[in-house]
Coordinates of C-alpha atoms and ligand atoms in Angstrom, one line a residue:
M73 CA 57.5 11.0 -53.8
K74 CA 56.0 14.4 -51.3
L75 CA 56.6 15.5 -48.8
H76 CA 55.2 13.9 -46.1
I77 CA 54.7 13.6 -41.9
D78 CA 55.1 9.9 -40.1
F79 CA 51.7 8.9 -39.6
P80 CA 52.5 5.9 -37.3
R81 CA 54.9 8.3 -35.2
L82 CA 52.0 10.7 -35.0
R83 CA 49.2 8.3 -33.8
R84 CA 51.6 6.2 -31.0
D85 CA 52.2 9.9 -29.9
L86 CA 47.9 11.1 -30.2
T87 CA 47.1 7.5 -28.2
E88 CA 50.1 8.2 -25.2
L89 CA 48.6 11.6 -24.2
G90 CA 45.1 10.8 -25.1
A91 CA 45.9 7.5 -22.5
I92 CA 46.8 11.0 -19.8
G93 CA 43.5 12.5 -17.8
R94 CA 41.7 9.4 -19.1
T95 CA 37.9 8.8 -17.7
A96 CA 36.2 5.3 -17.2
E97 CA 34.1 6.8 -19.8
G98 CA 36.8 6.9 -22.5
G99 CA 37.6 11.0 -22.7
V100 CA 39.9 12.3 -20.5
S101 CA 40.1 14.7 -18.2
R102 CA 43.0 17.5 -18.3
P103 CA 41.3 20.9 -17.1
S104 CA 44.1 23.6 -16.7
F105 CA 47.0 22.9 -14.4
S106 CA 44.9 20.5 -12.9
E107 CA 46.9 16.8 -12.3
A108 CA 46.6 15.5 -15.4
D109 CA 47.4 19.0 -16.7
M110 CA 50.2 18.9 -15.2
R111 CA 51.3 15.8 -16.4
A112 CA 50.4 16.2 -19.9
R113 CA 53.0 19.5 -19.8
R114 CA 55.8 17.2 -18.4
W115 CA 55.6 14.2 -21.2
L116 CA 54.8 16.8 -24.2
L117 CA 58.2 19.0 -22.5
D118 CA 60.0 14.6 -23.1
R119 CA 59.0 14.6 -26.4
I120 CA 59.9 18.2 -27.6
A121 CA 63.0 17.5 -25.6
A122 CA 63.4 13.3 -27.8
A123 CA 63.1 15.7 -30.6
G124 CA 66.0 17.5 -30.4
L125 CA 64.6 20.6 -29.4
A126 CA 65.0 22.8 -27.4
A127 CA 61.6 23.5 -24.8
R128 CA 60.4 26.8 -23.4
V129 CA 57.6 27.6 -20.7
D130 CA 57.1 31.4 -20.5
A131 CA 55.7 33.0 -17.6
A132 CA 51.4 32.3 -19.3
G133 CA 53.0 28.5 -18.7
N134 CA 52.4 28.4 -23.0
I135 CA 55.3 25.6 -23.7
F136 CA 57.4 26.0 -27.0
A137 CA 59.8 24.7 -29.1
R138 CA 61.7 26.1 -31.5
L139 CA 63.1 25.6 -35.2
G140 CA 65.7 27.5 -36.8
G141 CA 67.3 30.8 -36.2
D142 CA 66.4 34.1 -35.5
G143 CA 63.2 36.3 -37.3
P144 CA 59.8 35.9 -37.0
A145 CA 58.4 32.7 -37.3
V146 CA 55.5 30.9 -38.6
M147 CA 53.5 29.1 -35.1
V148 CA 52.0 26.2 -35.1
G149 CA 49.8 24.9 -32.6
S150 CA 47.1 24.4 -30.4
H151 CA 46.1 23.2 -26.7
L152 CA 46.3 20.2 -24.0
D153 CA 44.1 21.6 -21.3
T154 CA 40.4 19.3 -22.0
V155 CA 37.2 20.4 -20.8
P156 CA 36.1 17.5 -18.0
N157 CA 35.4 14.0 -20.2
G158 CA 36.1 15.4 -23.3
G159 CA 37.9 14.1 -26.1
T160 CA 41.3 12.6 -27.1
L161 CA 41.7 15.1 -30.4
D162 CA 40.1 18.4 -29.3
G163 CA 43.6 20.7 -29.0
A164 CA 45.5 17.5 -28.6
L165 CA 45.9 16.6 -32.6
G166 CA 47.0 20.8 -33.0
V167 CA 49.9 20.2 -31.1
L168 CA 50.6 17.2 -31.8
A169 CA 50.8 17.0 -35.3
G170 CA 52.9 20.9 -34.9
L171 CA 55.6 18.9 -33.0
E172 CA 55.3 15.9 -36.6
C173 CA 55.1 18.7 -38.8
L174 CA 59.1 20.3 -37.2
R175 CA 59.9 16.9 -35.8
R176 CA 59.5 16.3 -39.6
I177 CA 61.1 19.1 -41.6
R178 CA 64.0 18.9 -39.3
E179 CA 65.0 15.3 -39.9
L180 CA 65.1 15.7 -43.8
G181 CA 67.3 19.2 -43.0
L182 CA 64.4 20.6 -45.1
P183 CA 66.3 24.4 -45.5
L184 CA 64.1 27.6 -43.7
R185 CA 64.2 31.0 -44.5
H186 CA 61.7 31.6 -40.8
P187 CA 62.2 29.8 -38.3
L188 CA 58.8 27.2 -37.4
E189 CA 57.7 27.4 -33.6
L190 CA 55.0 25.0 -32.3
V191 CA 53.1 26.1 -29.2
A192 CA 50.5 24.9 -26.5
F193 CA 48.4 27.3 -25.6
T194 CA 47.6 26.8 -21.6
D195 CA 43.7 27.1 -20.1
E196 CA 41.9 26.9 -24.2
E197 CA 38.9 25.4 -23.0
G198 CA 38.4 27.4 -19.8
R199 CA 39.0 26.3 -16.9
F200 CA 39.3 29.9 -15.6
G201 CA 37.1 31.5 -18.6
G202 CA 39.3 30.7 -21.4
F203 CA 42.6 31.6 -23.9
F204 CA 44.3 32.7 -21.0
G205 CA 47.9 31.5 -22.7
S206 CA 46.6 33.2 -25.7
Y207 CA 45.5 36.4 -24.3
A208 CA 49.0 36.7 -22.5
L209 CA 50.9 36.3 -25.2
T210 CA 48.8 38.5 -27.7
G211 CA 48.9 41.3 -24.6
A212 CA 45.8 40.8 -24.5
L213 CA 45.9 40.2 -20.2
T214 CA 46.5 42.6 -17.7
P215 CA 47.7 42.7 -14.0
G216 CA 44.4 44.2 -12.6
D217 CA 42.7 41.1 -14.1
I218 CA 44.9 38.6 -12.7
P219 CA 43.7 38.5 -8.8
G220 CA 39.6 37.9 -10.7
I221 CA 40.1 34.6 -12.5
K222 CA 38.6 31.8 -10.9
D223 CA 37.2 28.4 -11.7
T224 CA 33.7 27.9 -11.3
Q225 CA 34.4 26.9 -8.0
G226 CA 35.5 29.6 -7.0
E227 CA 39.8 28.4 -6.0
R228 CA 41.9 31.3 -8.0
I229 CA 44.1 31.3 -11.1
V230 CA 46.8 32.6 -8.3
D231 CA 46.7 30.4 -5.8
V232 CA 46.3 27.8 -8.6
M233 CA 49.6 28.4 -10.6
A234 CA 50.9 29.0 -7.3
R235 CA 50.5 25.7 -6.4
H236 CA 52.8 23.9 -9.6
G237 CA 55.0 27.3 -9.1
L238 CA 54.4 29.8 -11.4
D239 CA 53.3 33.3 -10.5
A240 CA 49.8 33.9 -12.0
M241 CA 50.9 38.0 -11.5
Q242 CA 53.9 37.4 -14.3
A243 CA 51.7 35.7 -17.3
P244 CA 51.3 39.6 -19.0
S245 CA 55.0 39.0 -18.7
A246 CA 54.6 36.0 -21.8
R247 CA 53.2 39.1 -24.5
R248 CA 55.7 38.9 -27.8
D249 CA 55.8 42.0 -30.1
P250 CA 53.3 40.6 -33.2
A251 CA 55.7 41.6 -35.3
E252 CA 57.2 38.1 -33.9
I253 CA 54.6 36.3 -36.2
R254 CA 54.6 35.9 -39.6
A255 CA 52.4 33.7 -39.4
Y256 CA 50.2 31.1 -36.6
V257 CA 48.2 27.9 -38.6
E258 CA 46.0 25.5 -36.4
L259 CA 45.0 21.8 -37.1
H260 CA 41.9 21.4 -35.0
I261 CA 39.5 18.8 -35.8
E262 CA 35.7 20.0 -36.9
Q263 CA 33.2 19.6 -34.2
G264 CA 30.3 19.4 -35.5
P265 CA 28.3 18.6 -38.7
V266 CA 29.5 20.2 -41.6
L267 CA 32.8 18.1 -43.8
E268 CA 30.7 14.9 -42.8
A269 CA 26.9 15.9 -44.3
N270 CA 29.5 16.9 -47.7
R271 CA 32.2 14.1 -47.6
V272 CA 34.5 16.4 -47.7
P273 CA 37.9 15.4 -46.3
I274 CA 39.6 19.3 -45.5
G275 CA 38.0 22.3 -44.1
L276 CA 39.4 25.3 -45.3
V277 CA 38.6 28.1 -41.9
E278 CA 37.3 31.7 -43.2
A279 CA 36.4 33.0 -39.4
I280 CA 35.4 32.2 -36.2
V281 CA 32.8 32.7 -34.0
G282 CA 32.7 35.3 -31.5
I283 CA 31.7 34.4 -28.5
H284 CA 30.3 36.5 -25.6
R285 CA 30.2 35.0 -22.3
I286 CA 28.5 36.6 -19.2
G287 CA 28.1 34.8 -15.8
V288 CA 24.4 35.9 -14.0
T289 CA 23.7 35.9 -10.2
F290 CA 20.1 36.2 -9.0
H291 CA 19.9 36.8 -5.7
G292 CA 16.7 35.7 -3.4
R293 CA 15.4 35.1 -0.6
A294 CA 15.8 32.0 1.6
D295 CA 12.4 31.0 2.8
H296 CA 10.9 27.5 4.5
A297 CA 9.8 25.1 1.7
G298 CA 6.8 24.2 3.8
T299 CA 5.1 27.5 6.1
T300 CA 5.9 29.9 3.0
P301 CA 2.9 30.4 0.2
I302 CA 4.2 30.6 -3.7
P303 CA 3.0 34.4 -4.3
D304 CA 5.4 35.4 -1.5
R305 CA 8.5 33.8 -2.8
K306 CA 11.8 35.6 -3.9
D307 CA 12.8 31.9 -6.0
A308 CA 15.7 32.9 -7.5
L309 CA 15.9 29.9 -9.0
L310 CA 12.5 30.8 -11.5
G311 CA 14.4 34.1 -12.4
A312 CA 16.9 31.8 -14.2
A313 CA 14.3 29.0 -15.3
D314 CA 12.1 32.0 -16.7
L315 CA 15.5 33.6 -18.4
I316 CA 16.7 29.8 -19.6
R317 CA 13.6 30.0 -21.9
R318 CA 13.2 33.5 -22.6
G319 CA 16.9 33.3 -24.1
R320 CA 16.3 30.5 -26.1
D321 CA 13.3 31.7 -27.5
L322 CA 14.9 35.4 -28.0
V323 CA 18.3 33.8 -29.9
L324 CA 15.6 31.7 -32.0
A325 CA 13.4 34.0 -33.1
E326 CA 16.2 37.2 -33.3
G327 CA 19.3 35.1 -34.0
T328 CA 20.5 33.6 -37.6
P329 CA 21.0 30.0 -37.9
A330 CA 24.9 30.8 -36.5
S331 CA 23.5 31.7 -33.1
R332 CA 23.6 30.0 -30.3
L333 CA 23.0 29.8 -26.6
T334 CA 24.1 27.8 -23.9
V335 CA 23.9 27.7 -20.3
G336 CA 26.2 25.3 -19.6
V337 CA 26.3 25.9 -15.4
V338 CA 23.5 26.9 -13.2
Q339 CA 24.7 26.4 -9.0
V340 CA 22.0 27.1 -6.3
K341 CA 23.0 28.4 -3.4
P342 CA 21.7 26.7 -0.5
G343 CA 20.8 24.3 -2.8
V344 CA 18.6 21.8 0.1
A345 CA 15.8 20.5 -0.9
N346 CA 13.5 22.2 1.9
I347 CA 14.6 26.1 1.5
V348 CA 14.1 28.3 -1.0
P349 CA 16.6 29.2 -3.8
A350 CA 17.6 32.4 -2.1
E351 CA 20.9 32.7 -5.6
V352 CA 21.3 31.0 -8.3
F353 CA 24.3 31.5 -10.4
L354 CA 24.7 30.4 -13.8
T355 CA 26.6 30.7 -17.3
Y356 CA 25.2 32.2 -20.4
E357 CA 26.8 32.0 -23.5
L358 CA 25.8 33.4 -26.9
R359 CA 28.5 32.3 -29.8
E360 CA 27.8 33.8 -33.7
V361 CA 30.0 34.5 -36.7
S362 CA 28.8 37.7 -36.4
A363 CA 29.7 40.5 -34.7
E364 CA 26.4 42.7 -35.0
M365 CA 24.9 39.9 -34.5
L366 CA 26.6 39.2 -31.2
R367 CA 26.3 42.8 -30.6
E368 CA 22.5 42.7 -30.6
L369 CA 21.8 40.0 -28.8
A370 CA 24.1 40.7 -26.1
A371 CA 22.3 43.4 -24.9
E372 CA 19.0 42.2 -26.2
S373 CA 20.0 40.0 -23.4
R374 CA 20.6 41.8 -20.7
A375 CA 17.3 43.3 -20.8
L376 CA 15.8 40.2 -20.3
I377 CA 17.6 39.4 -17.6
A378 CA 16.5 42.6 -15.3
E379 CA 12.9 41.7 -16.8
V380 CA 12.9 38.2 -15.2
A381 CA 14.5 39.3 -12.4
E382 CA 12.0 41.4 -12.4
A383 CA 8.9 39.8 -13.1
A384 CA 10.1 37.2 -9.7
G385 CA 10.9 39.6 -7.5
L386 CA 14.8 39.0 -7.6
T387 CA 17.9 41.1 -8.5
A388 CA 19.9 40.1 -10.5
S389 CA 24.1 41.3 -11.4
V390 CA 26.0 40.1 -14.1
E391 CA 29.6 39.8 -14.1
T392 CA 32.0 39.7 -18.5
I393 CA 33.7 35.5 -17.9
L394 CA 34.3 35.8 -22.2
D395 CA 34.3 38.5 -24.7
I396 CA 36.0 37.5 -27.3
P397 CA 34.5 38.9 -30.6
P398 CA 34.1 37.2 -33.8
V399 CA 37.7 37.1 -36.3
P400 CA 37.8 36.6 -40.4
L401 CA 40.8 34.6 -40.7
A402 CA 44.0 35.4 -43.1
D403 CA 44.2 35.4 -46.6
A404 CA 48.2 34.6 -47.3
V405 CA 48.0 32.1 -44.8
K406 CA 44.2 30.4 -46.7
D407 CA 46.5 30.6 -49.9
A408 CA 48.6 28.6 -48.0
I409 CA 46.7 26.1 -47.0
L410 CA 45.0 25.7 -50.1
A411 CA 47.9 25.4 -52.6
A412 CA 49.0 23.0 -49.7
T413 CA 45.3 20.3 -50.2
K414 CA 45.4 20.8 -53.9
E415 CA 49.6 19.6 -54.1
L416 CA 48.0 16.8 -52.0
G417 CA 45.3 16.2 -54.2
C418 CA 42.3 16.3 -51.9
A419 CA 39.2 18.2 -51.6
Y420 CA 38.3 20.8 -49.6
M421 CA 35.4 23.0 -48.9
R422 CA 35.0 26.6 -47.1
L423 CA 33.5 27.1 -43.3
S424 CA 33.6 28.9 -40.5
A425 CA 34.8 27.5 -36.8
M426 CA 31.7 27.4 -34.8
A427 CA 34.2 26.4 -31.3
G428 CA 36.5 29.3 -29.7
H429 CA 40.2 28.8 -30.6
D430 CA 43.3 30.1 -30.3
A431 CA 43.6 31.0 -33.6
Q432 CA 41.4 33.6 -33.1
V433 CA 43.2 34.8 -30.2
I434 CA 46.3 35.3 -32.2
G435 CA 43.9 36.2 -35.5
R436 CA 43.6 39.7 -34.1
V437 CA 47.4 40.6 -33.9
A438 CA 49.0 38.6 -36.5
P439 CA 47.8 36.7 -40.2
A440 CA 46.1 33.4 -38.7
G441 CA 44.5 30.2 -40.5
M442 CA 43.1 27.3 -39.1
I443 CA 42.8 23.2 -41.5
F444 CA 39.9 21.5 -40.3
V445 CA 39.5 17.4 -40.3
S446 CA 36.2 16.2 -40.1
S447 CA 33.9 14.7 -36.8
K448 CA 32.2 11.8 -36.5
D449 CA 28.2 12.2 -36.1
G450 CA 30.2 16.3 -35.2
R451 CA 30.7 14.5 -31.6
S452 CA 32.9 17.1 -29.7
H453 CA 33.6 17.7 -26.3
S454 CA 32.0 13.7 -25.2
P455 CA 34.1 10.6 -25.3
L456 CA 32.4 10.0 -28.7
E457 CA 34.6 12.6 -30.2
F458 CA 36.5 10.5 -33.1
T459 CA 37.7 10.5 -36.1
A460 CA 39.0 8.0 -38.7
D461 CA 43.2 7.9 -38.8
D462 CA 43.9 8.1 -43.2
E463 CA 41.7 11.6 -41.6
I464 CA 44.2 12.3 -39.2
E465 CA 47.3 11.7 -41.3
R466 CA 45.4 13.8 -44.3
G467 CA 44.8 16.6 -42.0
A468 CA 48.8 16.4 -40.8
N469 CA 49.5 15.9 -44.1
V470 CA 47.8 19.6 -45.2
L471 CA 49.3 21.3 -42.6
L472 CA 52.7 20.2 -43.2
L473 CA 52.9 21.5 -46.5
T474 CA 50.7 24.8 -45.1
L475 CA 53.9 25.6 -42.7
H476 CA 56.4 24.3 -45.5
R477 CA 54.9 27.1 -47.6
L478 CA 54.7 29.0 -45.4
A479 CA 58.4 28.9 -43.7
A480 CA 60.1 27.8 -47.0
D481 CA 59.7 29.7 -50.1
G482 CA 57.7 33.1 -47.8
G483 CA 59.0 35.6 -49.4
S484 CA 61.2 38.1 -48.1
Ligands
HGY602 O1 34.5 26.2 -26.3 C1 35.0 26.3 -27.0 O2 34.5 26.5 -28.0 C2 36.3 25.5 -27.3 O3 36.4 24.1 -27.9 N1 38.0 26.4 -26.5
MN603 MN1 37.4 22.3 -26.7
MN604 MN1 40.0 23.1 -29.6

């Protein structure tokens, strides 16, 4: 009989974790370092201990569990944090399936040539910009960045982590030498419609989309809503509205079918019905799988921001929130995933990841790979996110065989 995970045990873990931060709509809210995220972290530490493994938390709040001895590890993981009112699988699946794989390999006493290491990364989803944990691990976080990292409510990560007894300024010390990472593998739901439309259960991810996220502030002038004639106003919201519409037109006209633009946050000041908007902040997020196209769209968008500001009599300031290039995934890891799918006799297809993942941060310094399972109706970042149990089980078994190949048979 082939090596396989204990699915009922994984299912129980997913259900228990899915109850932490549950919302009235049936979704989950666990923004990074919220009370729910902290409870989820404590729950995971308990599950790691119950599996007979030693847990470690680094200075960035990343949680680890290791199986095997010294030397470069085969890492497996994802994130516990969620978007507000998100689903129960985005992130949780990769962490809990990874834990299940370590547990299974341990209880079967399978010999390992290379250690296995589970990781749950801090703030993948971006309450504080995203990828805080994987940036720290790969040395991409510098002390100078940290005091300025805040959420959209203006709360600084330094203050939020301090409330939980953590010193954000120490996060860069979580850096690991890339030579310690033999490979990184992440199982994730696709979060899009491709696998389902093709009726294929497993996705072999070739590359992960790049993300260029900026914060744009239009500065106008507060005026009386009744006494100020329309042509005399400096209405900051007008600039924002113009940018949202013309940015969309720009990306549709100049981009590729894989280009995306999302304005997900708009904050109006003073936000009063009878005052002309004086200031508007918005997030403007571009995604592309071609690095060159992403750069072009980013440059054209900046020119557009200046143009719409001028046309509305405003000034605009722009700050970069996230700038992560597209990342091709490693052949060595893809080969192991492919061999695992073949061993299980399940169909697969190659595709790009259109969501961001810690694998693209790790993939810049070490060999990384991703396995996708399908998402019903392509829904995610929503309480309607769903993947059938048999698909989850299949994906976790592909993960198990992949890890086993990389850690037990991986040569040298
Ligand atoms: O935003 C993303 O693509 C991811 O879900 N963090
Ligand atoms: Mn997500
Ligand atoms: Mn995710």
